[in-house]
CSV table of C-alpha atoms in Angstrom, one decimal:
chain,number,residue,atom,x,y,z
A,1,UNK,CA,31.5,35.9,7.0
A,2,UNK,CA,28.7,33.9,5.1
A,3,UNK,CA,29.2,30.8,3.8
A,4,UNK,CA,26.6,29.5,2.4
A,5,UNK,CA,25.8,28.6,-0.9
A,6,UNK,CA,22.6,28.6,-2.9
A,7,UNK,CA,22.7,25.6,-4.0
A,8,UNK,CA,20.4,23.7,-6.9
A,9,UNK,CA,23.1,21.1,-7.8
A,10,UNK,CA,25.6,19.1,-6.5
A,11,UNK,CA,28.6,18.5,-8.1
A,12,UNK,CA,29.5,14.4,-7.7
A,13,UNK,CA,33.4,13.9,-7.2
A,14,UNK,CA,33.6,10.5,-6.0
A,15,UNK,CA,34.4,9.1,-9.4
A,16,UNK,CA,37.8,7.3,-9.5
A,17,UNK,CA,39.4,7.7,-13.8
A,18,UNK,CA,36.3,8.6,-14.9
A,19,UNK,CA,37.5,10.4,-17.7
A,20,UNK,CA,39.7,6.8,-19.3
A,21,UNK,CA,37.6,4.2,-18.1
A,22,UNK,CA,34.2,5.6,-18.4
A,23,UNK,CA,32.6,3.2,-21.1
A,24,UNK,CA,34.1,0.5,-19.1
A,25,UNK,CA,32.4,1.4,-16.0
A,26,UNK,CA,29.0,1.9,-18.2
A,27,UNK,CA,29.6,-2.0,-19.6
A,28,UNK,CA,30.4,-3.4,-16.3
A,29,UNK,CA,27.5,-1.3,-14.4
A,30,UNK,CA,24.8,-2.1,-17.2
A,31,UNK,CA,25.5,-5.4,-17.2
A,32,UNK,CA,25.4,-6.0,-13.2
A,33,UNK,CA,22.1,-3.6,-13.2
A,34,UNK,CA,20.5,-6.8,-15.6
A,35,UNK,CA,21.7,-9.4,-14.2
A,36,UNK,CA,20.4,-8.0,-11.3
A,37,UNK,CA,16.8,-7.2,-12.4
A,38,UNK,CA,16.5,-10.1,-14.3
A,39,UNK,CA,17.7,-12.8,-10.8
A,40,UNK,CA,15.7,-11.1,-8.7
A,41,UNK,CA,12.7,-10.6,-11.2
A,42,UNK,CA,13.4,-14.5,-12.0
A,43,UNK,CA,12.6,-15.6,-8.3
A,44,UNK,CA,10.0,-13.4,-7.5
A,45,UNK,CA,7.9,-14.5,-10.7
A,46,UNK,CA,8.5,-18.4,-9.3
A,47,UNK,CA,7.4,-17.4,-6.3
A,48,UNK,CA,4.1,-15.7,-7.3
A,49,UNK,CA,3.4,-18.6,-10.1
A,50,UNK,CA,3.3,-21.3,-8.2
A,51,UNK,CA,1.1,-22.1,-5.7
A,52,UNK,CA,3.5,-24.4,-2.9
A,53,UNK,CA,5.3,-21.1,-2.8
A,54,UNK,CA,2.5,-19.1,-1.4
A,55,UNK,CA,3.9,-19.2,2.6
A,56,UNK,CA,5.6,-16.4,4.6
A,57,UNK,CA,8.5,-17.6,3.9
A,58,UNK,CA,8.4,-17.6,0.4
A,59,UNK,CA,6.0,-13.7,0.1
A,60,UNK,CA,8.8,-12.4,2.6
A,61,UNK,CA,12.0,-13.8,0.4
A,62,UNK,CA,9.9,-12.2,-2.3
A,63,UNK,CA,9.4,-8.7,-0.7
A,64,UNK,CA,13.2,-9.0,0.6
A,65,UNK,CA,14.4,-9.8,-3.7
A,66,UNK,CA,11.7,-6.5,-4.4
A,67,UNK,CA,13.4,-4.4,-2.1
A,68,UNK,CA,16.9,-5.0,-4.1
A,69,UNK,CA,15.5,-3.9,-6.9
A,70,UNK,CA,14.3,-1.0,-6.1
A,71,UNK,CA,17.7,-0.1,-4.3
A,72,UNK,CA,19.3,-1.3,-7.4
A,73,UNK,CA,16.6,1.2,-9.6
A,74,UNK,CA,17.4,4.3,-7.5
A,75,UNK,CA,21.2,4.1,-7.8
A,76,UNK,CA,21.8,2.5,-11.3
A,77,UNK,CA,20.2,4.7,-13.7
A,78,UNK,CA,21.9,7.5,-12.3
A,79,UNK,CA,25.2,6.3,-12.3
A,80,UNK,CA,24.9,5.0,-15.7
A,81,UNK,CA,23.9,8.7,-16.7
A,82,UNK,CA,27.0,9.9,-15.0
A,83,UNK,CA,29.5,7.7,-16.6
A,84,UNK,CA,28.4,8.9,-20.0
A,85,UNK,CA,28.4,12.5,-19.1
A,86,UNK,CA,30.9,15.3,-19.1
A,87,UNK,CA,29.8,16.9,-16.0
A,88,UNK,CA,28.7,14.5,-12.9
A,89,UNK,CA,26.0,16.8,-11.3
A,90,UNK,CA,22.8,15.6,-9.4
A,91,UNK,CA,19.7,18.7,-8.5
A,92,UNK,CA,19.6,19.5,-4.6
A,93,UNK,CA,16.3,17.5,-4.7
A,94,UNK,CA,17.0,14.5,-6.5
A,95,UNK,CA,20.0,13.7,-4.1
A,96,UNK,CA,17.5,14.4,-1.2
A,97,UNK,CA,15.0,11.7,-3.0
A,98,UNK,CA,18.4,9.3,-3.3
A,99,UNK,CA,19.3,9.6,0.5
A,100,UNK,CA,16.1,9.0,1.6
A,101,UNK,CA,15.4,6.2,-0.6
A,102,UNK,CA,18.7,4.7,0.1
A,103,UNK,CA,18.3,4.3,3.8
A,104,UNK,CA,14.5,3.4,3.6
A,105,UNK,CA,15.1,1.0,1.5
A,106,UNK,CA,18.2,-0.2,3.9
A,107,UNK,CA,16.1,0.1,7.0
A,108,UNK,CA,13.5,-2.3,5.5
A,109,UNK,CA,15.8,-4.7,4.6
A,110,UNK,CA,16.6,-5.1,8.4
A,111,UNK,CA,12.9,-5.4,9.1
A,112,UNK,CA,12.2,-7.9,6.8
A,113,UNK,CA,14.8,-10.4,7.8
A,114,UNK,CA,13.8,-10.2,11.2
A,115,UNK,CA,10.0,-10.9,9.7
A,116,UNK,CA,11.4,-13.7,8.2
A,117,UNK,CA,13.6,-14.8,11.5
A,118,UNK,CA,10.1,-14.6,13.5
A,119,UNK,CA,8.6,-16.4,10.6
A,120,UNK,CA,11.4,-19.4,11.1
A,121,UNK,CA,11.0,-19.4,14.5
A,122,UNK,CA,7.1,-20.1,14.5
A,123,UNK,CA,7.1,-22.5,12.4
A,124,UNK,CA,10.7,-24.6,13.8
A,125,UNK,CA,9.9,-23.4,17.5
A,126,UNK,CA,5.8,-23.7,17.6
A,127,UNK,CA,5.0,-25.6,14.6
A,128,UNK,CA,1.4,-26.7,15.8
A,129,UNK,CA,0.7,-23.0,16.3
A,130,UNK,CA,2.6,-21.8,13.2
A,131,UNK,CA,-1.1,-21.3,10.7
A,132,UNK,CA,-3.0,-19.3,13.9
A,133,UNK,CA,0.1,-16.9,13.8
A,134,UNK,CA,1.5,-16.8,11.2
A,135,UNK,CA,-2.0,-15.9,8.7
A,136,UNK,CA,-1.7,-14.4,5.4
A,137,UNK,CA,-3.5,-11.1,7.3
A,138,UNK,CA,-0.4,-11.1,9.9
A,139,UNK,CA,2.4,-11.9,7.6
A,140,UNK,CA,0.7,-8.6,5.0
A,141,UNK,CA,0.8,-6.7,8.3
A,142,UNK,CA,4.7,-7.4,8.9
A,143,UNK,CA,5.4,-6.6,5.2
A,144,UNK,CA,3.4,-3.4,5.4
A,145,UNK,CA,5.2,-2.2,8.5
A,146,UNK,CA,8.8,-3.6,7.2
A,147,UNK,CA,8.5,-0.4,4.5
A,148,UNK,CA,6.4,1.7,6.2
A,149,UNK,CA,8.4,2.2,9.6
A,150,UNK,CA,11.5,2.5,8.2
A,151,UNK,CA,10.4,4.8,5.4
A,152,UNK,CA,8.6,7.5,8.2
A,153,UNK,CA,11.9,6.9,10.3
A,154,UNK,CA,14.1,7.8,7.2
A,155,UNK,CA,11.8,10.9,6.1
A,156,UNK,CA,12.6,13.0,9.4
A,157,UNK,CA,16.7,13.1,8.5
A,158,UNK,CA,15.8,14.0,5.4
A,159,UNK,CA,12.8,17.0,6.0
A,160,UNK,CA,15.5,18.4,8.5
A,161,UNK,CA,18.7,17.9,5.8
A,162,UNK,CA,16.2,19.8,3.3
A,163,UNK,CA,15.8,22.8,5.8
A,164,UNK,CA,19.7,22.7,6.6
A,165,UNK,CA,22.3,25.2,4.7
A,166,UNK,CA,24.8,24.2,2.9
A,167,UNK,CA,28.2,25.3,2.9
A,168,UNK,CA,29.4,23.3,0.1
A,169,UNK,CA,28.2,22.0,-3.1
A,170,UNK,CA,30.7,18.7,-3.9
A,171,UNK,CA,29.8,15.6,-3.0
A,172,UNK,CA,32.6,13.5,-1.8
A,173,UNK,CA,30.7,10.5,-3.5
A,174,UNK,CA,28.8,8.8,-6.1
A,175,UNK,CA,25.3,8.4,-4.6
A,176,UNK,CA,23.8,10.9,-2.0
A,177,UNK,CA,24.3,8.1,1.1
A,178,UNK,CA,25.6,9.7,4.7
A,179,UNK,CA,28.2,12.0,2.6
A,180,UNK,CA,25.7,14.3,2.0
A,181,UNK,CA,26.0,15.3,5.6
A,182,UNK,CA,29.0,16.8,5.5
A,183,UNK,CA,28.2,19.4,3.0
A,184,UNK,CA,25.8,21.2,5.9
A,185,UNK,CA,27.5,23.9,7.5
A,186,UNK,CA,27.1,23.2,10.7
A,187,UNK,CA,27.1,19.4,12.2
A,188,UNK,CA,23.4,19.4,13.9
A,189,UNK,CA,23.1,17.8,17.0
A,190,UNK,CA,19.6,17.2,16.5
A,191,UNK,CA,20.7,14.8,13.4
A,192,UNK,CA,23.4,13.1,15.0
A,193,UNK,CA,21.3,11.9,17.7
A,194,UNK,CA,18.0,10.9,15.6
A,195,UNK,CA,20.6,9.3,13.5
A,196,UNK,CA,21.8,6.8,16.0
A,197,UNK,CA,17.9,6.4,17.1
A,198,UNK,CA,17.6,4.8,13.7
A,199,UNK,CA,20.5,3.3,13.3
A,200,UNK,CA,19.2,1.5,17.0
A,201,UNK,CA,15.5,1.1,15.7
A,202,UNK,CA,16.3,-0.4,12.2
A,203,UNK,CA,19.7,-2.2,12.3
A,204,UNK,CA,20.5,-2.9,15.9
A,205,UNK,CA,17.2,-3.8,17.5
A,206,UNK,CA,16.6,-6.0,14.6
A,207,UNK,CA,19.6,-7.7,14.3
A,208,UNK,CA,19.7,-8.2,18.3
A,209,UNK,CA,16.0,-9.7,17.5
A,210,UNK,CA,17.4,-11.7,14.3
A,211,UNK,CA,20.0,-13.5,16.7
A,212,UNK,CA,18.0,-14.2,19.3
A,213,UNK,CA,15.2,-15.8,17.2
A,214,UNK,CA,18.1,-18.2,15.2
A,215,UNK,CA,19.9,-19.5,18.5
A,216,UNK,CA,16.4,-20.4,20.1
A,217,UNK,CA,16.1,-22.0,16.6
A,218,UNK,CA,19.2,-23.8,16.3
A,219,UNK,CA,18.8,-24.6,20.1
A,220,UNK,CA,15.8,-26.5,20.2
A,221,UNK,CA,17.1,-27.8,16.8
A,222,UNK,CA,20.1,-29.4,18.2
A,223,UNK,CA,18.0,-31.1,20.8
A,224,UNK,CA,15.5,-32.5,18.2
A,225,UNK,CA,15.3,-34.7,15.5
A,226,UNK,CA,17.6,-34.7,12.3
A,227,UNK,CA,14.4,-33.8,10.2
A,228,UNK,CA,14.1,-30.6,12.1
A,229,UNK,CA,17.8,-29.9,12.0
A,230,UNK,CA,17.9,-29.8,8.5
A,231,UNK,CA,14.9,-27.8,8.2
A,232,UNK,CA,16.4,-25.5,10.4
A,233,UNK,CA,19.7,-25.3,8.2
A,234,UNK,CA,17.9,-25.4,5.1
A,235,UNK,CA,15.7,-22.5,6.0
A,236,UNK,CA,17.8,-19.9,8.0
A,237,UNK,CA,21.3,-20.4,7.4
A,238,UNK,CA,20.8,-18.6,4.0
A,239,UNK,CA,18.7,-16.0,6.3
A,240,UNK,CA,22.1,-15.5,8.7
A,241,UNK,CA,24.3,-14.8,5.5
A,242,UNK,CA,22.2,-12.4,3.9
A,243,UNK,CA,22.3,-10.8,7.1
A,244,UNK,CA,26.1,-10.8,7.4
A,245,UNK,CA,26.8,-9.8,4.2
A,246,UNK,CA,24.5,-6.8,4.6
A,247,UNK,CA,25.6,-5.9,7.7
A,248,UNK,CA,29.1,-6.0,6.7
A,249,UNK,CA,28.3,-3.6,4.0
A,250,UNK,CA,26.5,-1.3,6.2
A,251,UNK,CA,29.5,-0.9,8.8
A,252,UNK,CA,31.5,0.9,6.0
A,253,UNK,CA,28.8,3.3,5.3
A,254,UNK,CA,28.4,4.4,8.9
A,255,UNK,CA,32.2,4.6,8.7
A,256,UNK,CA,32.2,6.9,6.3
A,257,UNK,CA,30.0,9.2,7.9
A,258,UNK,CA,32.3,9.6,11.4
A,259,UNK,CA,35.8,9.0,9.3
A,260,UNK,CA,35.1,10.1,5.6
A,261,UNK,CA,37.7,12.1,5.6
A,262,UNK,CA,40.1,8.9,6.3
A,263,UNK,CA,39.2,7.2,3.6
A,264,UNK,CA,41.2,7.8,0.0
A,265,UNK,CA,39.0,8.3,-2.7
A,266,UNK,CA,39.5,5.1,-4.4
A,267,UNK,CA,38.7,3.1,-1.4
A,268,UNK,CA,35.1,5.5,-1.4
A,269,UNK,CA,34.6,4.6,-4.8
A,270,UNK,CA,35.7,0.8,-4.4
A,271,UNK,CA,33.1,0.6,-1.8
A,272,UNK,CA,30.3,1.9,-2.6
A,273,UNK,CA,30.8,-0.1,-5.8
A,274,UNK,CA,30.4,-3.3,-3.7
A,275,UNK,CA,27.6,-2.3,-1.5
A,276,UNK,CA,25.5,-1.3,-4.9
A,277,UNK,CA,26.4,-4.5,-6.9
A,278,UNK,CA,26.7,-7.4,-4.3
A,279,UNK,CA,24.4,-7.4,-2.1
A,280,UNK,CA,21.4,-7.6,-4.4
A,281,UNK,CA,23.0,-10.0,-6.8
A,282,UNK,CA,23.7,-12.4,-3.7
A,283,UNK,CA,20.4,-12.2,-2.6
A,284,UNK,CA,19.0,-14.0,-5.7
A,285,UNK,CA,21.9,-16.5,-5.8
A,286,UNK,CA,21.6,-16.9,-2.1
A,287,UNK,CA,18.0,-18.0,-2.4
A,288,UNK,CA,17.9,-19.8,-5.9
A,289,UNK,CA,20.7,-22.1,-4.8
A,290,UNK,CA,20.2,-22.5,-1.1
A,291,UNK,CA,16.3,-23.0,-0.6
A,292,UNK,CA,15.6,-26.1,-1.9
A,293,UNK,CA,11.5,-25.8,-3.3
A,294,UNK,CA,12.7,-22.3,-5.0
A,295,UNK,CA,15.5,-24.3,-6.8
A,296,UNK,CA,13.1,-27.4,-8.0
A,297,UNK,CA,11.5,-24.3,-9.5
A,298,UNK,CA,14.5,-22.8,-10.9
A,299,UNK,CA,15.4,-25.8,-12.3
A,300,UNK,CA,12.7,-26.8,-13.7
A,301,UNK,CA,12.1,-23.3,-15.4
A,302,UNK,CA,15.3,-23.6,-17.1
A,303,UNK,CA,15.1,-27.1,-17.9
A,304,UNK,CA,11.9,-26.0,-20.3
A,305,UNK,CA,14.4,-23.6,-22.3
A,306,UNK,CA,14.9,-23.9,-25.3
């Protein structure tokens, strides 16, 4: 017998009391969603006004704060749509625009801390050939490629879930991430394996790469001076914890992809909560407290308040 469904739109079950706490969720959701565009906005504007902040460094931290956002803007709206609404429902082809923005934007994040690992390690590790390599034209190339790569990596997955039939038309979740696999009717091989090629190509390879760059760093660190020691705190350790915290975040999602079933819906929905409202508020807090030239800035912005 037939399965399949014609589907249009999904049905979104992943809500946890949605029916009692709903204006709650919107408060606590719209509030974070600010707070969120307004730190991230916040540093990026110091970082494009003043004119000490024009280095790698600073033009990746900026493109990595960007990237939040635009997470942040794919997600947000729509849940804050839900939580007012009687019916949770998403169109077949927005929740294929959500997946694939999700991940691309996910992948880049990867990409652009190890940009900003190879970046560190230039400038610590060869410092009298840090303005050959490191030029604006070759730190625009690394941004480019950061989005680009992962965002042609992430559209294959997601031309082949378009062509797949589904069998099922509720999502065991709140935003189309890896659950939307499991409403195909058939598991495809072909996606499994591509899937592990990019989780290889845009977590693993980069974080290998990330790890390797930092202990070279803190290597030739130890055995320097205490100048370049605390440069090389200053500057990477708040590079290693964004990293951890993101990659922390990520192992659940791939979790939930090989052991969804596993999981009870509240811990789904507790979950995903985190992974859409603390990594990119930490980001901001990460870098407005722990690089020291972007909090002169921050200060100094704030001190002019009225």
């Amino acid at each position: 017998m037939d399965n399949r469904v014609n589907v249009t739109f999904l049905l979104i079950d992943g809500y946890v009391e949605l029916h009692k706490y709903r204006y709650l969720y919107f408060v606590i959701m719209s509030t974070v969603y600010i707070l969120i565009i307004c730190s991230n906005s916040t540093i990026v504007y110091l970082i494009w006004n003043h004119q000490n902040l024009h280095e790698p460094m600073y033009i990746f931290i900026a493109a990595l704060l960007i990237n939040s956002v635009l997470f942040s803007s794919v997600n947000y709206p729509k849940l804050l749509i839900d939580f007012l609404s009687q019916q949770q429902m998403i169109s077949y082809s927005a929740c294929l625009f959500q997946y694939f923005a999700y991940y691309a934007l996910s992948g880049s994040e990867f990409l652009l801390l190890a940009a900003m690992s190879y970046d560190r390690y230039v400038s610590i590790c060869k410092p009298l050939q840090y303005q050959t390599i490191m030029t604006k034209t070759n730190a625009n190339v690394l941004l480019v490629a950061a989005w680009l790569v992962s965002a042609c990596q992430i559209a294959v997955p997601t031309i082949l879930s378009a062509k797949k039939k589904l069998c099922a038309s509720t999502l065991k979740g709140i935003v189309c991430n890896s659950t939307f696999q499991t409403l195909h009717c058939v598991r495809s091989t072909v996606l499994n394996v591509y899937g592990l090629v990019v989780l290889v190509n845009l977590v693993i390879l980069p974080t290998i790469f990330i790890l390797f760059t930092y202990t070279r760093i803190f290597i030739i660190a130890y055995r320097s001076s205490r100048e370049v020691r605390r440069k090389a705190a200053q500057t990477c350790l708040p590079h290693l914890i964004v990293l951890i915290n993101f990659s922390c975040l990520l192992v659940y999602d791939v979790l939930l992809l090989r052991m969804g079933n596993e999981f009870p819906k509240i811990v789904r929905f507790i979950m995903t909560l985190q992974l859409l409202m603390y990594h990119p508020l930490f980001n901001p807090i990460i870098y407005g407290l722990k690089m020291k030239e972007i909090y002169k800035h921050l200060k100094s912005l704030f001190c002019k308040m009225p």
